[in-house]
JSON list of C-alpha atoms in Angstrom, two decimals:
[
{"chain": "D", "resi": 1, "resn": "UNK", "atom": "CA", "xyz": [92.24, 42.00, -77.58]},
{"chain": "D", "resi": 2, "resn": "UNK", "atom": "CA", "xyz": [88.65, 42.39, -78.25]},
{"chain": "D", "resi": 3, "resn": "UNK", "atom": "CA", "xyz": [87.13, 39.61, -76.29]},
{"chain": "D", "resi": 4, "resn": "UNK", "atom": "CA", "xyz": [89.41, 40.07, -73.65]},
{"chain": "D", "resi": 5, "resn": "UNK", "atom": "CA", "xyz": [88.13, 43.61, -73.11]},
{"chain": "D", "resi": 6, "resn": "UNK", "atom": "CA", "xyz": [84.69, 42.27, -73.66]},
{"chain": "D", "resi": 7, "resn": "UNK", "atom": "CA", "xyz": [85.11, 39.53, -71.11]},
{"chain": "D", "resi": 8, "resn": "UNK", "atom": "CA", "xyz": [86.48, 41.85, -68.68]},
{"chain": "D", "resi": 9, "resn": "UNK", "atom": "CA", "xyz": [83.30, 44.62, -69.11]},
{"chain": "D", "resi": 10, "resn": "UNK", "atom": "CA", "xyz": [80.85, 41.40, -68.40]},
{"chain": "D", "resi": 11, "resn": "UNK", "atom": "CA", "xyz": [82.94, 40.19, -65.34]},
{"chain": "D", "resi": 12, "resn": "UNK", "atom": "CA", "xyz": [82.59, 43.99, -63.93]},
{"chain": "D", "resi": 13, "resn": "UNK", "atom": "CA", "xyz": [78.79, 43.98, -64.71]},
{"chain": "D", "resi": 14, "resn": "UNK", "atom": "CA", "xyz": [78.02, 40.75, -63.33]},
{"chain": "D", "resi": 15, "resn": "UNK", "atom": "CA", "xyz": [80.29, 41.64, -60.26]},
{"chain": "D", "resi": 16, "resn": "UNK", "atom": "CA", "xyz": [78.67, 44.85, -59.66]},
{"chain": "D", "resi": 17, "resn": "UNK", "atom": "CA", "xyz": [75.27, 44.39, -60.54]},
{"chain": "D", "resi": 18, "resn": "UNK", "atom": "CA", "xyz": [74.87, 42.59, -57.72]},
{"chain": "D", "resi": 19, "resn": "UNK", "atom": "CA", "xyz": [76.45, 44.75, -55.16]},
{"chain": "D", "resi": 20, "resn": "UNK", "atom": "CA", "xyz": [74.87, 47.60, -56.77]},
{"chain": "D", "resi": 21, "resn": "UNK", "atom": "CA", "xyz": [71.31, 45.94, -55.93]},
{"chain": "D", "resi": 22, "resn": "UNK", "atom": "CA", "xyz": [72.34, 44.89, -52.25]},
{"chain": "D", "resi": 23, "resn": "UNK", "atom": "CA", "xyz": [72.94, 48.60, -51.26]},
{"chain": "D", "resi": 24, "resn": "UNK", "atom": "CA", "xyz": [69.96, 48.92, -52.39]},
{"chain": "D", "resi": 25, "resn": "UNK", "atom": "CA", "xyz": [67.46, 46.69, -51.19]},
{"chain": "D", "resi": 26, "resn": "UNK", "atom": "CA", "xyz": [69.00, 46.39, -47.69]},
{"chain": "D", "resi": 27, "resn": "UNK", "atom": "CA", "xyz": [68.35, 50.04, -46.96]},
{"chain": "D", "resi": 28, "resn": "UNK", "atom": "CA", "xyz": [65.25, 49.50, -48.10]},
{"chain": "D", "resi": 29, "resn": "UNK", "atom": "CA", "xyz": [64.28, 46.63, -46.53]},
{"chain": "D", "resi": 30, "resn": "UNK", "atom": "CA", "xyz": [65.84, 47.74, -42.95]},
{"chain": "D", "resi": 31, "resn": "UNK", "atom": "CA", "xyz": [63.27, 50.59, -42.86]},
{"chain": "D", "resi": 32, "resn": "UNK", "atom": "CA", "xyz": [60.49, 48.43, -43.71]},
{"chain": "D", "resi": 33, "resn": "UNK", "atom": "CA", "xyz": [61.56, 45.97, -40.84]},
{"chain": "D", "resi": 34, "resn": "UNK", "atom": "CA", "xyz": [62.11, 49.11, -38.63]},
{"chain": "D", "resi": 35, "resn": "UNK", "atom": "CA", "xyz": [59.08, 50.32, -39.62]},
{"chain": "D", "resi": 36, "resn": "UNK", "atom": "CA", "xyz": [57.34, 46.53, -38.92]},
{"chain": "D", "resi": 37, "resn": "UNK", "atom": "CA", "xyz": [59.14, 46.76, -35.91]},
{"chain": "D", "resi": 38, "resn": "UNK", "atom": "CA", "xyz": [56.99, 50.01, -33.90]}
]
C-alpha cells in the first residue's frame, strides 16, 4: 500500500512538474518575443 501511494505521488510530480514549468516559461518567453518584436 506503501509503494503504491509512493508511486502514485512520483507519477503526479513528474506529470506536473512539467506543466507547472510550461505556464511558466511561455508567459515569459511570449513577452520577451513581444518585446523582440517592437
Amino acid at each position: 500500500m506503501l509503494i503504491g501511494t509512493y508511486w502514485y505521488d512520483l507519477f503526479i510530480i513528474t506529470f506536473t512538474f512539467p506543466i507547472t514549468t510550461l505556464t511558466l516559461i511561455i508567459p515569459s518567453a511570449r513577452s520577451i518575443y513581444i518585446l523582440c518584436m517592437i
